[in-house]
C-alpha positions as a printed NumPy array, in Angstrom:
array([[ 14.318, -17.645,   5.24 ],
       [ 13.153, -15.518,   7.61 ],
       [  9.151, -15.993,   8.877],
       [  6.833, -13.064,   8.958],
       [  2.814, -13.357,  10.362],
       [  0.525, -11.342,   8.934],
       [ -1.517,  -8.571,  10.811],
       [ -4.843,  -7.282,  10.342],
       [ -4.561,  -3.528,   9.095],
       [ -5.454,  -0.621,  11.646],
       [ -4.962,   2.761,  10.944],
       [ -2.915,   2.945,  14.023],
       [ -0.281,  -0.275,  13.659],
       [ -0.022,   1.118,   9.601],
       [  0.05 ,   4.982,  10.647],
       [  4.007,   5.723,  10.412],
       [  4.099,   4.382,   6.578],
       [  0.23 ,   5.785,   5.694],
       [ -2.977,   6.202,   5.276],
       [ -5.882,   3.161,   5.654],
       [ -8.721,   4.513,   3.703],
       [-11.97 ,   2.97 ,   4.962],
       [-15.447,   4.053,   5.684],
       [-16.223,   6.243,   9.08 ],
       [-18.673,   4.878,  11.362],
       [-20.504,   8.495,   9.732],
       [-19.671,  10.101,   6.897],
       [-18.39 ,  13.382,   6.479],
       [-21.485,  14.978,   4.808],
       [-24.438,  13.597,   3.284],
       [-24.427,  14.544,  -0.8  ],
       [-26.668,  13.992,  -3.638],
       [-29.407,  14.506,  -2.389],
       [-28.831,  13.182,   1.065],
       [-28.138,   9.665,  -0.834],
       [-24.419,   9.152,  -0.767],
       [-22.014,   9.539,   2.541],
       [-19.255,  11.33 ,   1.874],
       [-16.142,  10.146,   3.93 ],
       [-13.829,  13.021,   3.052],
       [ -9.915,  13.72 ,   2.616],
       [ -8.639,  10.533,   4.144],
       [ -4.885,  10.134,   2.635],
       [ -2.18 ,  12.649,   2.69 ],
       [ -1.231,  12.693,  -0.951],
       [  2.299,  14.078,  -1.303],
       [  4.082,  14.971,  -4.59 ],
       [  7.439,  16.815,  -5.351],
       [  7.705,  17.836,  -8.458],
       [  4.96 ,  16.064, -11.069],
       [  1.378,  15.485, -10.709],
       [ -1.523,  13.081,  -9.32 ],
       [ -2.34 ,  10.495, -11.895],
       [ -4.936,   7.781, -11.844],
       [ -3.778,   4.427, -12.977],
       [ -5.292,   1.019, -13.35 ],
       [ -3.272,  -2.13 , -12.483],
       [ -3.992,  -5.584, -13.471],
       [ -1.556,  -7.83 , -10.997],
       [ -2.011, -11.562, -10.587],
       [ -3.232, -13.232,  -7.666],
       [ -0.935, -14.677,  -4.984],
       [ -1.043, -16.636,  -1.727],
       [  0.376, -17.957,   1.006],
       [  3.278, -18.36 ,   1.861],
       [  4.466, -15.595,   0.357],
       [  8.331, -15.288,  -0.628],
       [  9.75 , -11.297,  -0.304],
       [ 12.767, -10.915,  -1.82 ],
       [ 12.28 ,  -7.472,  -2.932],
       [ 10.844,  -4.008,  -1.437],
       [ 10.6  ,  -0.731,  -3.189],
       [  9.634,   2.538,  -2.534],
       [  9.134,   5.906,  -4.197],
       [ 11.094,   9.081,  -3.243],
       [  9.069,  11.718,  -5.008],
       [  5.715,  10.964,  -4.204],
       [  3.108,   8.527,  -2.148],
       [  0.918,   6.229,  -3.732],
       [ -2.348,   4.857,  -2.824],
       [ -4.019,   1.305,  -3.949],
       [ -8.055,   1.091,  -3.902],
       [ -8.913,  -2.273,  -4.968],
       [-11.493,  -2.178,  -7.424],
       [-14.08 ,  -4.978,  -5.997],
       [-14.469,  -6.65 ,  -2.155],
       [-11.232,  -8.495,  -1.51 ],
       [ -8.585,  -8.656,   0.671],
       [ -4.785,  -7.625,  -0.257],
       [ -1.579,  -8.124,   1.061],
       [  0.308,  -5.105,   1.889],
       [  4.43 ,  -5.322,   3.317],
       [  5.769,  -2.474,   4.253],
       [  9.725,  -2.03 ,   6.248],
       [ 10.854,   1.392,   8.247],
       [ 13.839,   3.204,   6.569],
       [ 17.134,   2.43 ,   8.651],
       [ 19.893,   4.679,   7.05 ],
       [ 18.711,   4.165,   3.818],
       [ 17.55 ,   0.853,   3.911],
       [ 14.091,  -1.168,   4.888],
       [ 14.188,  -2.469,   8.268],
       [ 12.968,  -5.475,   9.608],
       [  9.384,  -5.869,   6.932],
       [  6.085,  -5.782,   8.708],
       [  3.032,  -7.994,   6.92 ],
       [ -0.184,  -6.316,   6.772],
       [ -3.885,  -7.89 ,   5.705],
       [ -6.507,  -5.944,   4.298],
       [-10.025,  -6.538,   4.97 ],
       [-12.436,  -5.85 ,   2.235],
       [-13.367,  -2.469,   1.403],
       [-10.054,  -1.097,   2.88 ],
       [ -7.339,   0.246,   0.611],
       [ -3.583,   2.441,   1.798],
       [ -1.949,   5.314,   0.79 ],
       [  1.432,   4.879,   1.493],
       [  4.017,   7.64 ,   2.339],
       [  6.257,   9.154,   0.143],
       [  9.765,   7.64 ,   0.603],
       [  8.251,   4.505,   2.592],
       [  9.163,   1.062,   1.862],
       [  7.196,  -1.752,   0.244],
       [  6.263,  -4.639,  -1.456],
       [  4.799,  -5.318,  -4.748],
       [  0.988,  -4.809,  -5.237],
       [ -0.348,  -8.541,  -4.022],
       [ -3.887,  -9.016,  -4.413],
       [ -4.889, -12.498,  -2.642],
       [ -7.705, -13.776,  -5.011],
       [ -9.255, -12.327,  -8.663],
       [ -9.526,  -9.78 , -10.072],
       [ -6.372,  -7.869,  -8.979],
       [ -7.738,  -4.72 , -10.374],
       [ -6.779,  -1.89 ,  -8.672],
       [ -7.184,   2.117,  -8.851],
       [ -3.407,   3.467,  -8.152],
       [ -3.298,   7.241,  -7.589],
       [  0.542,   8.101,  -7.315],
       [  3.152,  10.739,  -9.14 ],
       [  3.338,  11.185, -12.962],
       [  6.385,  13.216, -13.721],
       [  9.802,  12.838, -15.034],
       [ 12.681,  11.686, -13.279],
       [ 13.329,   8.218, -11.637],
       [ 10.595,   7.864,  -8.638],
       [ 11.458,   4.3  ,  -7.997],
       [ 14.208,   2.323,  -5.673],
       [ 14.274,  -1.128,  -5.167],
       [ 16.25 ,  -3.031,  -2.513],
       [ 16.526,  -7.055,  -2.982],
       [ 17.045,  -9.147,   0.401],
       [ 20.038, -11.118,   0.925],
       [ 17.617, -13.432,   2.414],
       [ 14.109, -13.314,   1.556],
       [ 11.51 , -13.741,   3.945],
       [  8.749, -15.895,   3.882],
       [  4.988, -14.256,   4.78 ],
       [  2.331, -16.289,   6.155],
       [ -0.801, -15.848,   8.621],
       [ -0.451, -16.696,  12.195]])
């Protein structure tokens, strides 16, 4: 197998496969009554053909190391994960190379962050690191198949440095 390190995630080292939602040193606007910071806009959702839905997934916990045998990604529309409570997340993503991932790069969230990934971009499975694995997923609802997998010949294994 082949090793990958983890990475903290910065908007800039995750910025050509999306969006790191986070809090701005400032908000955007102050709201209700000047008690709520409003960080505003922060992912470029993109959908052909079909809707924005807002789902709730429950995934198990896992840690490391990490085998990836498997990346997917979703032709038709992006897809953003907010984790629903304080915890970190594993997110893998791989750059398109005629058609297939690339080379996979290992991500780690820090609490509070969550991604919006590109539409056609490459990526693991959801992979919470510790309970609950509850998660807010807004992505595309419509017909057609929005989903490609590609399996590794050889999988690699993910740890932290």
């Amino acid at each position: 197998m082949t090793a990958i390190l983890t990475q903290p995630l910065t908007a800039a080292a995750f910025a050509p496969f999306g969006d790191v939602l986070e809090l701005k040193s400032q908000p955007d606007k102050l709201i209700n009554q000047g008690l709520c910071g409003r960080h505003h806009d922060l992912a470029e959702m993109d959908f052909h053909g079909g809707r924005a839905g807002i789902s709730l997934f429950d995934a198990q916990p896992r840690s490391f190391p990490h085998t990836l045998d498997m990346v997917e990604r979703h032709p038709d529309g992006s897809q953003a994960f907010i984790p629903m409570s304080q915890t970190s997340f594993l997110v893998i993503v791989a750059p398109d190379q005629d058609g297939k991932p690339g080379t996979p790069l290992a991500f780690e969230t820090a609490p509070g962050q969550s991604i919006n990934l590109h539409r056609g971009t490459w990526h693991g499975v959801l992979t919470p690191l510790s309970a609950p694995g509850m998660f807010a997923v807004v992505d595309r609802i419509g017909d057609g198949d929005n989903l490609e997998e590609y399996w590794f010949d050889t999988p690699y294994t993910v740890s932290r440095p």
